[in-house]
Coordinates of C-alpha atoms in Angstrom, one line a residue:
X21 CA -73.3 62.9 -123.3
X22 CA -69.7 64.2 -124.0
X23 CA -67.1 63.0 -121.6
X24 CA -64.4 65.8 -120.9
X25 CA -61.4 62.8 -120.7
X26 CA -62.8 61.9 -124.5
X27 CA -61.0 64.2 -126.9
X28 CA -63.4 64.8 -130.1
X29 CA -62.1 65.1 -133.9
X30 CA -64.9 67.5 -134.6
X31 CA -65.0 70.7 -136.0
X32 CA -64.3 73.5 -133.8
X33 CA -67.6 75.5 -133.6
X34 CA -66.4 78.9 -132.4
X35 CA -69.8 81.6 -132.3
X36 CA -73.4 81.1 -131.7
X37 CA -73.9 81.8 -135.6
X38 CA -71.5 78.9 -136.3
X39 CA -73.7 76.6 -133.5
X40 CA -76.9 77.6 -134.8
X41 CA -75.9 76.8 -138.3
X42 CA -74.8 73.4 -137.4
X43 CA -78.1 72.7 -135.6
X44 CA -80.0 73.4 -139.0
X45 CA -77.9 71.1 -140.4
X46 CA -78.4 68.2 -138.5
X47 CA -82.6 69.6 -138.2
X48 CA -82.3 69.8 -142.1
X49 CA -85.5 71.6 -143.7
X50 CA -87.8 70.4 -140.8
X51 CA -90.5 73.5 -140.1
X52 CA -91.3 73.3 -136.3
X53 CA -89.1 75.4 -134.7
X54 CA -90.3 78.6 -133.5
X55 CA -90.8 82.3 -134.2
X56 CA -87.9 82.7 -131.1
X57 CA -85.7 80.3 -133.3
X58 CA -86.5 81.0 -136.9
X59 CA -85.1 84.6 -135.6
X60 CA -81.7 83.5 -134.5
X61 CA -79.1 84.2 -137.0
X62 CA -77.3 80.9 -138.3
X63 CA -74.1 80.3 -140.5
X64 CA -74.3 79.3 -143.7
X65 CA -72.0 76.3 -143.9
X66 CA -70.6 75.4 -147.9
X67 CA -72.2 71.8 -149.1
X68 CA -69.0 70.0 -148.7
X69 CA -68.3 71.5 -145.2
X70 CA -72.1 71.0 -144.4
X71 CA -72.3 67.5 -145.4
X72 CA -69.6 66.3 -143.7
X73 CA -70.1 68.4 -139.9
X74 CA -73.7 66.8 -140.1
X75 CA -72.1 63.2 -140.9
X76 CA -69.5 64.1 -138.2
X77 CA -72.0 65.7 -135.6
X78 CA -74.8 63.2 -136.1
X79 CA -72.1 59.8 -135.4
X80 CA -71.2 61.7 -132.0
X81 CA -75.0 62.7 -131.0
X82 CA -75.3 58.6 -131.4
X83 CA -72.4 57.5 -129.5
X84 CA -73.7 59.3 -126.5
X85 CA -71.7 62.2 -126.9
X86 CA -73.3 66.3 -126.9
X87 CA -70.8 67.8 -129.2
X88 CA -73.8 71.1 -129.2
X89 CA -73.2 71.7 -125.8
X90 CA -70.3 71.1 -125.7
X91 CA -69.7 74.1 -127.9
X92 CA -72.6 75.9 -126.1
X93 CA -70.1 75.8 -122.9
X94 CA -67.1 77.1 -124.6
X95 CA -68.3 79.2 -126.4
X96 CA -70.7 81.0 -123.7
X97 CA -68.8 81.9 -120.8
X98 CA -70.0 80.9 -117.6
X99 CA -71.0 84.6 -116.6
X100 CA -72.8 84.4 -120.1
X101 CA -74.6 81.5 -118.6
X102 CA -75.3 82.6 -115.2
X103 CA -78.4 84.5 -115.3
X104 CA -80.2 81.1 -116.8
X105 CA -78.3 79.0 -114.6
X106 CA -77.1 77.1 -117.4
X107 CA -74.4 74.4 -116.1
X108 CA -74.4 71.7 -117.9
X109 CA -73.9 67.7 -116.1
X110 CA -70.8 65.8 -117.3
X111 CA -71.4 62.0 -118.5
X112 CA -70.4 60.2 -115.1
X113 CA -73.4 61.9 -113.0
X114 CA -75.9 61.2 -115.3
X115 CA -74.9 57.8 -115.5
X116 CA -75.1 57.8 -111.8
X117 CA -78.5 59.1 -111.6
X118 CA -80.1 57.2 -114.5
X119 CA -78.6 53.9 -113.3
X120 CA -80.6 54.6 -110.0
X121 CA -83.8 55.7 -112.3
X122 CA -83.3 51.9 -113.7
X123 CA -82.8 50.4 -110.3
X124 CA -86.0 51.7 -108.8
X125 CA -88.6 51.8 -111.7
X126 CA -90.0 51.7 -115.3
X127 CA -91.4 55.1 -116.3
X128 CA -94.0 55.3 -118.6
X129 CA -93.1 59.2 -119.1
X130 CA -89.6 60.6 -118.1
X131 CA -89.5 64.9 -117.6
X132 CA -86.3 66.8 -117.7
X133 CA -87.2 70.4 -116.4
X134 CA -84.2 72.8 -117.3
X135 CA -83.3 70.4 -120.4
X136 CA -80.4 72.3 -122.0
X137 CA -79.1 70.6 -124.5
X138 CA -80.5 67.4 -123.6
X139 CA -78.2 65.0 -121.9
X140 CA -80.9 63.9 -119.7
X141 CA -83.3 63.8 -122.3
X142 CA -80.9 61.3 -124.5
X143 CA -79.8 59.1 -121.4
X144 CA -82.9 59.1 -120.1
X145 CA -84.5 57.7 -123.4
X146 CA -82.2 54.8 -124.8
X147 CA -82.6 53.8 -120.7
X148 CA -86.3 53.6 -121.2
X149 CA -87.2 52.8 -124.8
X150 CA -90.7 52.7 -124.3
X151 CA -90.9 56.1 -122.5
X152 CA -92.5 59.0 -123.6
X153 CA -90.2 62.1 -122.6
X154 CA -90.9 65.5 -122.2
X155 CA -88.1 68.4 -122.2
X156 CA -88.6 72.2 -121.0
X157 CA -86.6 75.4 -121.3
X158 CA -86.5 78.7 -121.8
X159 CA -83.4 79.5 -123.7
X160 CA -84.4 79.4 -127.2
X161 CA -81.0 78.3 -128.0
X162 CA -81.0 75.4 -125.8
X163 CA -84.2 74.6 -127.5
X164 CA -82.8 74.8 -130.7
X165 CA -79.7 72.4 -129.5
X166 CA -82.1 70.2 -127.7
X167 CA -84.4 69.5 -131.0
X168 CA -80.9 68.9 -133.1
X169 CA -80.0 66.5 -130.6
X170 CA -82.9 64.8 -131.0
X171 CA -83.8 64.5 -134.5
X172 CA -79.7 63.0 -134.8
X173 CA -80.3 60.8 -132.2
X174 CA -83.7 59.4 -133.9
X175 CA -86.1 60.5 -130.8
X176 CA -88.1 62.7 -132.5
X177 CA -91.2 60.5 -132.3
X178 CA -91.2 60.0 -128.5
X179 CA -89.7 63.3 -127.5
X180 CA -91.9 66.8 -126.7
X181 CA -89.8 69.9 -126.5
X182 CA -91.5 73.0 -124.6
X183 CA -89.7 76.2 -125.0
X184 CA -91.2 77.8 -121.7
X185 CA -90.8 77.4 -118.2
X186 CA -91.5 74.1 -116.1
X187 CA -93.1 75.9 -113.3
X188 CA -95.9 76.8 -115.9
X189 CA -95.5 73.4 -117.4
X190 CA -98.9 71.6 -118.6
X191 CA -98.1 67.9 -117.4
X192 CA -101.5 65.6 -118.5
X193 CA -101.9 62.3 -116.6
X194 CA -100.7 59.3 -118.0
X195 CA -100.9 55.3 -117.3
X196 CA -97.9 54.5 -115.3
X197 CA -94.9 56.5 -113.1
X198 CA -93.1 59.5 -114.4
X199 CA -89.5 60.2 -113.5
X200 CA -88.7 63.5 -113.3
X201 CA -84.8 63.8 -113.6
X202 CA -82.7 66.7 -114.9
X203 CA -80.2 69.3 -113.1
X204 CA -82.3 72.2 -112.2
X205 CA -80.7 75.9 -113.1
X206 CA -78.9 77.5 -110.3
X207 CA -80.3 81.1 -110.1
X208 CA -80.4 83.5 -107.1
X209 CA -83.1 85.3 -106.1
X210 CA -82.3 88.5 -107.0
X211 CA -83.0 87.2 -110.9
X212 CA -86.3 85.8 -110.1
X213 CA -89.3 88.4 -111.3
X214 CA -91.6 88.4 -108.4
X215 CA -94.7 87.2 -109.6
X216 CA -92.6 84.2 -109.0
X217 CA -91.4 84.5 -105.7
X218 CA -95.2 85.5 -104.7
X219 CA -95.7 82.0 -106.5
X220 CA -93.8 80.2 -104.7
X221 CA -95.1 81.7 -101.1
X222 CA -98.4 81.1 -102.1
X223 CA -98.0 77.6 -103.4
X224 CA -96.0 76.4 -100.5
X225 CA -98.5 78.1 -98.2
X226 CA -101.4 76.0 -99.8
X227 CA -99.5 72.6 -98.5
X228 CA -98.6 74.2 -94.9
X229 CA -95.3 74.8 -96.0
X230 CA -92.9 77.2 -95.0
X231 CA -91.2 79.2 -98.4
X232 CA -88.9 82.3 -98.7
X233 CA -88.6 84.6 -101.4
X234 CA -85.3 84.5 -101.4
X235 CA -85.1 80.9 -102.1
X236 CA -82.9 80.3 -105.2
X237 CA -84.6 79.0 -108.7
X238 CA -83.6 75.1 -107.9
X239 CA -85.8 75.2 -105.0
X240 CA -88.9 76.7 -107.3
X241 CA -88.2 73.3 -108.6
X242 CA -88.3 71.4 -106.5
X243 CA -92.1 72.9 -105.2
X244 CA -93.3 72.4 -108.9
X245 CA -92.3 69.0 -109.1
X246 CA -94.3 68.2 -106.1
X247 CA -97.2 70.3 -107.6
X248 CA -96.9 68.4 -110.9
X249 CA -96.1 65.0 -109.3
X250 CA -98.4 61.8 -108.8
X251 CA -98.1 58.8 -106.4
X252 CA -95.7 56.5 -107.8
X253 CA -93.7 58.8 -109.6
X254 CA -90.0 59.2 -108.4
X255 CA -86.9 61.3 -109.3
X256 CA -83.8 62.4 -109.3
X257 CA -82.4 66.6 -109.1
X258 CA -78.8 67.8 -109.0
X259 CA -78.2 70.8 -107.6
X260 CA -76.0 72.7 -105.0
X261 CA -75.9 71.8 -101.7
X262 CA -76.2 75.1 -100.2
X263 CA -80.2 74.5 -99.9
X264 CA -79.5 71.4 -96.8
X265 CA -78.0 74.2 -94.1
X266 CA -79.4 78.0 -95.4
X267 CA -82.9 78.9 -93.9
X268 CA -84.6 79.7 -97.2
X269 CA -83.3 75.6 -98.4
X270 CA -85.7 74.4 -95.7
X271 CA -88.7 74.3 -98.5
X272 CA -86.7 71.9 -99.6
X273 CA -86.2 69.8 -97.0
X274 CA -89.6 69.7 -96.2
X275 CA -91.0 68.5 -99.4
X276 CA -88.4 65.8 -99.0
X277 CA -89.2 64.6 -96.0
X278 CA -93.1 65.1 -97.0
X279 CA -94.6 65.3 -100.3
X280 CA -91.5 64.4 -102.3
X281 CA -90.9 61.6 -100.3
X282 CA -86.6 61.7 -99.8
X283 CA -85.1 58.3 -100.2
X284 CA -81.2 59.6 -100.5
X285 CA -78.7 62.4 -100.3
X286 CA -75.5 61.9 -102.4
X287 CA -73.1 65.1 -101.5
X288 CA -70.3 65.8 -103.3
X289 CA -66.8 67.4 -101.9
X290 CA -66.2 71.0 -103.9
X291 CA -63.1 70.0 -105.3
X292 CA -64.7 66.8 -106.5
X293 CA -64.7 69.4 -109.7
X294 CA -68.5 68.1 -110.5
X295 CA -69.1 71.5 -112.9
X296 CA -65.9 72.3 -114.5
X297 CA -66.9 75.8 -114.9
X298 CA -68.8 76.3 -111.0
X299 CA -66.7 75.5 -108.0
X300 CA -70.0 74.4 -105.7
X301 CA -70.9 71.5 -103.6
X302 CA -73.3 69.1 -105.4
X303 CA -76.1 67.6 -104.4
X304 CA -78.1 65.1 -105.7
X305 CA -81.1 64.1 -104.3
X306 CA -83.3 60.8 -104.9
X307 CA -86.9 60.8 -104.0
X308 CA -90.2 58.6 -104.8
X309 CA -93.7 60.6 -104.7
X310 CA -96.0 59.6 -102.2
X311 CA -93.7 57.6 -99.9
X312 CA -92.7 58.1 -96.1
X313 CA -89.6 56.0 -95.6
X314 CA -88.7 55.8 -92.2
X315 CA -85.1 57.1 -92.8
X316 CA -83.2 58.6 -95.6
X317 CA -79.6 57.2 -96.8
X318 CA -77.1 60.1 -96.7
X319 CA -73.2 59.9 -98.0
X320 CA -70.5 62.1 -98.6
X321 CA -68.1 61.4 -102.0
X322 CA -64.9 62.5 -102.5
X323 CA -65.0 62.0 -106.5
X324 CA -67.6 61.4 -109.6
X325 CA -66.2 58.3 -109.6
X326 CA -67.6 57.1 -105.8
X327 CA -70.6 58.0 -106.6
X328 CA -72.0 54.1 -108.3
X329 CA -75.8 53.5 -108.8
X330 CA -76.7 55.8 -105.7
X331 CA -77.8 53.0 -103.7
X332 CA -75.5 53.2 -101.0
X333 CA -75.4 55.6 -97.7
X334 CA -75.9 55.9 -93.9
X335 CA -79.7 55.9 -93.2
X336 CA -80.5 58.9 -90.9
X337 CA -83.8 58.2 -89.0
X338 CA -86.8 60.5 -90.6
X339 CA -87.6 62.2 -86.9
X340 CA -83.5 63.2 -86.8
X341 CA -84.0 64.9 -90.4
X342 CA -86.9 66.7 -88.9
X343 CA -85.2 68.5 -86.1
X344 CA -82.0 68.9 -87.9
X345 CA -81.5 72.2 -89.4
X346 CA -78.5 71.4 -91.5
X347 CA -78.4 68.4 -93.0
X348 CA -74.6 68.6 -94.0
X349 CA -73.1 67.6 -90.7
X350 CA -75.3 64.4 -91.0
X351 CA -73.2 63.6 -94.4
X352 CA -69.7 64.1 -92.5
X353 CA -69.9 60.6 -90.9
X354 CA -68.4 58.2 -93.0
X355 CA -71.0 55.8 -93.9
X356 CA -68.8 52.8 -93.2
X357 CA -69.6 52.0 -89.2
X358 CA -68.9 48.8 -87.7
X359 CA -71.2 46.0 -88.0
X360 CA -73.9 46.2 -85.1
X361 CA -72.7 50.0 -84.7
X362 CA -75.5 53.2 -85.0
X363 CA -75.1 56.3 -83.8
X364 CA -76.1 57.6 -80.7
X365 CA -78.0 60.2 -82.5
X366 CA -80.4 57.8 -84.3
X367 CA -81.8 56.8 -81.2
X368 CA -81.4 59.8 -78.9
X369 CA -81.7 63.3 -79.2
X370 CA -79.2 65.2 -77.0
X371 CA -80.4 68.2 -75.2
X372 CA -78.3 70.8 -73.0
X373 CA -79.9 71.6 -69.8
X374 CA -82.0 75.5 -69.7
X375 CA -80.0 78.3 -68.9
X376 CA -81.3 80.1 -65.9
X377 CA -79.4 83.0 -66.7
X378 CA -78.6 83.9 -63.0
X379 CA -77.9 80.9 -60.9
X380 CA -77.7 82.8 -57.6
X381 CA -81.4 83.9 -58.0
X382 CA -83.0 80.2 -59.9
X383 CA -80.9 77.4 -57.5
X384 CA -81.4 77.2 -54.2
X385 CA -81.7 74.5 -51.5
X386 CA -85.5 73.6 -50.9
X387 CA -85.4 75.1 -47.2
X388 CA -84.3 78.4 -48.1
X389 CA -87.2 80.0 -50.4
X390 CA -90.3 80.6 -49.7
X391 CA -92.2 79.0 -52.6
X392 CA -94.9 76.6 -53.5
X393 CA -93.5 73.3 -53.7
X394 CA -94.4 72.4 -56.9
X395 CA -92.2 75.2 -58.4
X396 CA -88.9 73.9 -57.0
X397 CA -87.5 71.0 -59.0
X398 CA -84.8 68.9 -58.3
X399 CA -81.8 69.5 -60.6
X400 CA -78.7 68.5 -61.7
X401 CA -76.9 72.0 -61.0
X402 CA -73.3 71.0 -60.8
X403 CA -71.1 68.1 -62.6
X404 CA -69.9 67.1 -59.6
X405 CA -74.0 65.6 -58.9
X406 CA -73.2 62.8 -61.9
X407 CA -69.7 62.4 -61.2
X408 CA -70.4 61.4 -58.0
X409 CA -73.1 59.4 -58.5
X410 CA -71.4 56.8 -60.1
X411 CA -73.9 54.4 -62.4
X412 CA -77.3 55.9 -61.1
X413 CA -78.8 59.1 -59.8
X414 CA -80.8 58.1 -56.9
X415 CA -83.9 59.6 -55.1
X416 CA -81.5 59.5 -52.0
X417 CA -78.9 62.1 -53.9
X418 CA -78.5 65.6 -52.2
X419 CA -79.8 68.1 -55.5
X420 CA -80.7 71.6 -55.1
X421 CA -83.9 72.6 -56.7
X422 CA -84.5 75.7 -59.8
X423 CA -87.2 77.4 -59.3
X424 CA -89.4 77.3 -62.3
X425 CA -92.1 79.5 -62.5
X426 CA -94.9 79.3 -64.8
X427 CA -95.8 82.0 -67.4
X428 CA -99.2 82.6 -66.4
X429 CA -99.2 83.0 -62.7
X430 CA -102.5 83.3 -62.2
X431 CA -102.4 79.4 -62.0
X432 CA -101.4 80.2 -58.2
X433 CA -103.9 80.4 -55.4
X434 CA -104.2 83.7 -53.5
X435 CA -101.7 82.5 -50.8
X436 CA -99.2 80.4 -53.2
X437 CA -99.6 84.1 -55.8
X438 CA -98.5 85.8 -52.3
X439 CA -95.2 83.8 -52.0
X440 CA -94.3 84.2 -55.6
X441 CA -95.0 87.8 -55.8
X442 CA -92.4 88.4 -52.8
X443 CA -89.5 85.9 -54.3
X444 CA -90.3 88.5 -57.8
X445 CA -90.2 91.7 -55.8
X446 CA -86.8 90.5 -54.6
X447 CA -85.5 88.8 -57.3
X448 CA -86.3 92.2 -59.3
X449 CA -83.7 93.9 -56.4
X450 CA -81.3 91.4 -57.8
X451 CA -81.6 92.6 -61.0
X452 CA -82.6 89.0 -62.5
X453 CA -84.7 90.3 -64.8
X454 CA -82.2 92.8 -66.2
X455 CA -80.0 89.7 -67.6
X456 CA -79.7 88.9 -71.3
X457 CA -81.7 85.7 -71.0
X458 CA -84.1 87.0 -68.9
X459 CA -85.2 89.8 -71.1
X460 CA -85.4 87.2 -74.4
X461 CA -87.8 85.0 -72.8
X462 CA -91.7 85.0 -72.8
X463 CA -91.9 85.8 -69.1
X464 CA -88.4 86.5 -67.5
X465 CA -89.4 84.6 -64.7
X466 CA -89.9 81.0 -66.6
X467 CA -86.4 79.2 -67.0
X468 CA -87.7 76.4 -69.3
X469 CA -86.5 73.3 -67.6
X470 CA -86.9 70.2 -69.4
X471 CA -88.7 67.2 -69.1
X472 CA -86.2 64.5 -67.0
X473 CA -84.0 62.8 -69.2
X474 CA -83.7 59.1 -68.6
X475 CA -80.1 59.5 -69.0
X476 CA -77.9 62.6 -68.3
X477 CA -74.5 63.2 -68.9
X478 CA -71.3 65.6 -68.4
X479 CA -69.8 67.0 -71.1
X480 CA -66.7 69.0 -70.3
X481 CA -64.0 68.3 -68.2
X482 CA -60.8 66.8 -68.2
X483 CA -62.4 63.5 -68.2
X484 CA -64.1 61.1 -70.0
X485 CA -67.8 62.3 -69.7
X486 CA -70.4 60.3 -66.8
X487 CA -73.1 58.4 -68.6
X488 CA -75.6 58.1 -65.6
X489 CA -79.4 56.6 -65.3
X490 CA -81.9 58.9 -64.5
X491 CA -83.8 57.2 -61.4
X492 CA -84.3 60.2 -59.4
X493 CA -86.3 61.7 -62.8
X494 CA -84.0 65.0 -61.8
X495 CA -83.9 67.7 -64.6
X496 CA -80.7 69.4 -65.5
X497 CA -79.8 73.0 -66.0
X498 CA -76.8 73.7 -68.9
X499 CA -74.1 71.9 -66.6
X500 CA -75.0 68.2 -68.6
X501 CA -76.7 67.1 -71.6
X502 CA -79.9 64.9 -71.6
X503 CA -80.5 61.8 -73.6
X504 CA -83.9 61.6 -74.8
X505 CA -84.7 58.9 -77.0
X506 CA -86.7 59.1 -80.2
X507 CA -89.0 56.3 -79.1
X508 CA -89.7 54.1 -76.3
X509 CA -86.9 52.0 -75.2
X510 CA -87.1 49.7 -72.5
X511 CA -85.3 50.0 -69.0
X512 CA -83.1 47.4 -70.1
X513 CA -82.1 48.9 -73.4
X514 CA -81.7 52.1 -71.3
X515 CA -79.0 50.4 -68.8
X516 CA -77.5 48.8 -71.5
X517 CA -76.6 52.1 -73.1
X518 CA -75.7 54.0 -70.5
X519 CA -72.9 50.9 -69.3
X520 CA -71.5 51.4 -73.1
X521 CA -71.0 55.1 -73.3
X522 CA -69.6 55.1 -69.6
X523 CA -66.7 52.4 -70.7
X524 CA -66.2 53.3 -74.4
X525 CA -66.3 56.9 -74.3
X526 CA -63.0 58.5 -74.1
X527 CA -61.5 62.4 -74.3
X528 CA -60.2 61.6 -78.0
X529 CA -63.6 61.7 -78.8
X530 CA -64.3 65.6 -77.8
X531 CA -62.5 68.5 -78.7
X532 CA -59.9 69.8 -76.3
X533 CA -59.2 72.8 -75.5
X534 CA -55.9 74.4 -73.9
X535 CA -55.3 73.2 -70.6
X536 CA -56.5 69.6 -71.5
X537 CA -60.7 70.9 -71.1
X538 CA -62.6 68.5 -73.0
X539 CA -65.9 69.3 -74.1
X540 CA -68.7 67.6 -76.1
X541 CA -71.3 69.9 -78.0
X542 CA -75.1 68.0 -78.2
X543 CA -74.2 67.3 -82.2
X544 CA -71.0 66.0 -81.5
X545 CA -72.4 63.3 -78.7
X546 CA -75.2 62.4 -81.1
X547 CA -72.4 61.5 -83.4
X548 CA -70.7 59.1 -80.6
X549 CA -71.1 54.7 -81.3
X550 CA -73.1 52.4 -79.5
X551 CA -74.5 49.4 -80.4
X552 CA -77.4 49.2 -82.2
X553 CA -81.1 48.7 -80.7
X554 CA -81.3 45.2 -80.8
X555 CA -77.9 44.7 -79.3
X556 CA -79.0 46.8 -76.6
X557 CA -82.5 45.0 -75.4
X558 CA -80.2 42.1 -75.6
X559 CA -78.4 43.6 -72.3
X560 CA -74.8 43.7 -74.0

């Protein structure tokens, strides 16, 4: 693997002729490369010249260094190399993601999918001598790097090449765990033939997965590594990061917190300068086949350098993952929080209250409509209900009610079906079913409210927001947020957090708007302190 900072005395290889002809060199007169290769033109080097690049060449392919692709990359431009979404992965990452290979296995087979020139390949195999490893890829001149690589390095008896694509990729059983590990190409949709994007609809489909066609290549690769995974296999993928927040990236995300079985998310920062020749935010992403980990470590690195063994990060509760549509905010929080500390949103989700989309016609006071009973809940409507309520909302506390009217009303007996169809008939005169909400709902009458949140809270005002206990079981309209916790907490642990947000929240913590408004957004509470679970059954 060539290191950028590492200047090389080698010769300059300056055409693809000149590469080719040193990769014959260092293959010598061996005949199993293919038609697609014996057809690429090489340069003839003179014996002296010859003898000495392949002395030169083959001391650097066995120092660790990739002196081929090095070449490859300079002498290829990056738009040369974009419709194969060839980038190749400086020394520092794959250190990174071999050391965590090492620290969580011993493969009997390792598999590199888009193999280039083989820094994975090399890495990969000194880790593990005992490893069989197989190599893909569909550049016939990556191939041709690939099997010079490894015929200098002394490999060739434990390494198989495939020129063809990994997707297609005939991967026999063997005794023992496979690592698959490799940087899989970056290509757009647009460049993917459509037998492909049909296979990767279909193949998704078959596991109850959702898949887009215009999903980029990594994310094909991602499906066929589950496809050709076992139990007990594990791995390790660079790519961008674009596929944690964009709609057609949640294949991804769903093998990882399924099939693939996601153990870590290592992002990088774009100007960490990962690819010298892409300006993208990296990912790389750990997994082991077959497992359901509870949570899934997730860090944000400001350099190569930060990125160690890839053991380290904030663990993210699996159920958070799951309702998270982008997964980048949850690397944003540095993964340094105080001992005893979690995050509010690894316990709780936080939910706004329903829109009624015309308060005038869905709150009212209990004695002025006449409805059934059981459609008039009582709601927080206004702030001012939890400000005022001070630690607890009681069943004594003067709510209004929001009318909440099934879809199906034919749920209604013939005299209860009477009452609502004359509230309707007047709401209609009110035009409540004219409104924006009310016209992007299944039934314009049915506001949605929410189960009763055992905790509900402010969240704008020029004030620190009211944390207050739920006893009345009132819901809430969008006027407050609703804790809900991700699992059953006891009455105790409940109280407990309630009393911490209401003394250590504070308007720094919200983002303030002119005029000294402070507001916090659901994401933005989840992200608030408190102590962590045990801490809170303790009473503190």
């Amino acid at each position: 693997m060539s290191d950028p900072s590492s200047p090389s005395e080698l010769p300059t290889l300056k055409t693809v002729e000149e590469l080719v002809g040193a990769t014959r060199l260092l293959l010598g007169d061996r005949d199993e490369q293919t038609a697609a290769e014996q057809r690429m033109p090489g340069y003839e080097f003179s014996t002296s010249v010859g003898g000495e690049l392949r002395r030169s060449l083959s001391r650097a392919i066995r120092a660790g260094e990739d002196p081929l692709g090095d070449a490859f990359c300079a002498i290829q431009s990056p738009d040369e190399r974009r419709p194969l979404g060839q980038t190749y992965t400086p020394a520092a990452v794959i250190r990174a993601m071999s050391g965590w290979a090492t620290d969580h296995g011993k493969p009997a087979r390792v598999v590199d999918p888009g193999a280039g020139s083989g820094r994975y390949v090399l890495a990969a195999a000194r880790k593990f001598p005992t490893a069989k490893v197989v190599a893909a890829d569909i550049d016939p001149l990556a191939v041709l790097m690939l099997r010079a690589n490894v015929a200098a390095a002394g490999l060739g008896d434990r390494v198989q090449i495939v020129l063809g694509d990994y997707r297609a990729l005939d991967l026999p059983r063997v005794d023992g765990a496979t690592l698959f590990i490799g940087n899989p190409p970056y290509v757009r949709h647009h460049a993917i033939e459509p037998a492909w994007k049909e296979w990767l609809v279909a193949t998704a489909k078959t596991r109850g997965l959702d898949a887009s066609g215009l999903a980029g290549l990594h994310v094909h690769f991602f499906l066929a590594t589950a496809e050709h995974a076992r139990k007990g296999d594990y791995g390790t993928f660079i790519t961008s990061a674009e596929w944690m927040d964009v709609n057609y990236g949640r294949l991804v995300r769903q093998l990882l917190l399924g099939p693939l079985g996601g153990q870590s998310l290592h992002v990088l920062e774009p100007d960490a300068e990962v690819f010298a020749d892409a300006a993208t935010t990296a990912a790389i992403a750990c997994f082991k086949i077959g497992e359901v980990p509870e949570s899934m470590k997730v860090r944000r690195v400001a350099t190569v350098g930060d990125l160690g063994r890839l053991g380290k990060g904030r663990a993210v509760p699996r159920a958070r993952l799951a309702e998270e549509n982008r997964w980048s905010v949850l690397t944003r929080v540095t993964p340094k929080l105080p001992q005893g500390y979690i995050e509010l949103g690894d316990l709780c989700r936080v939910h706004r209250g329903s829109v009624t989309g015309a308060n005038a016609v869905w709150v009212t006071r209990s004695d002025t409509v006449d409805l059934p009973e059981q459609v008039l809940y009582r709601s927080v409507t206004k702030a001012r209900d939890l400000f005022t309520a001070g630690e607890r909302l009681g069943h004594e506390a003067a709510l209004r009610r929001v009318i909440d009217l099934p879809v199906d009303l034919d749920v209604f007996e013939a005299d209860e079906r009477a009452q609502v169809e004359r509230f309707l008939k007047d709401a209609k005169k009110r035009k409540a079913h004219e409104g924006y909400v009310a016209r992007n709902r299944k039934a314009w009458w049915r506001v949605g409210l929410r189960e009763p949140a055992p905790v509900l809270a402010t969240y704008m005002a020029r004030r620190p927001p009211a944390f207050v206990r739920n006893d009345a079981s009132a819901r809430h309209i969008n006027i407050a947020h609703g804790l809900y916790p991700r699992q059953e907490l006891s009455e105790n642990a409940l109280d407990s957090l309630a009393t911490h947000l209401r003394t250590a929240v504070t308007l720094a913590q919200g983002r303030t708007y002119a005029g000294g408004l402070t507001k916090f957004e659901p994401k933005e509470m989840e992200r608030l302190l408190i102590p962590s679970l045990e801490v809170l059954n303790e009473g503190a």
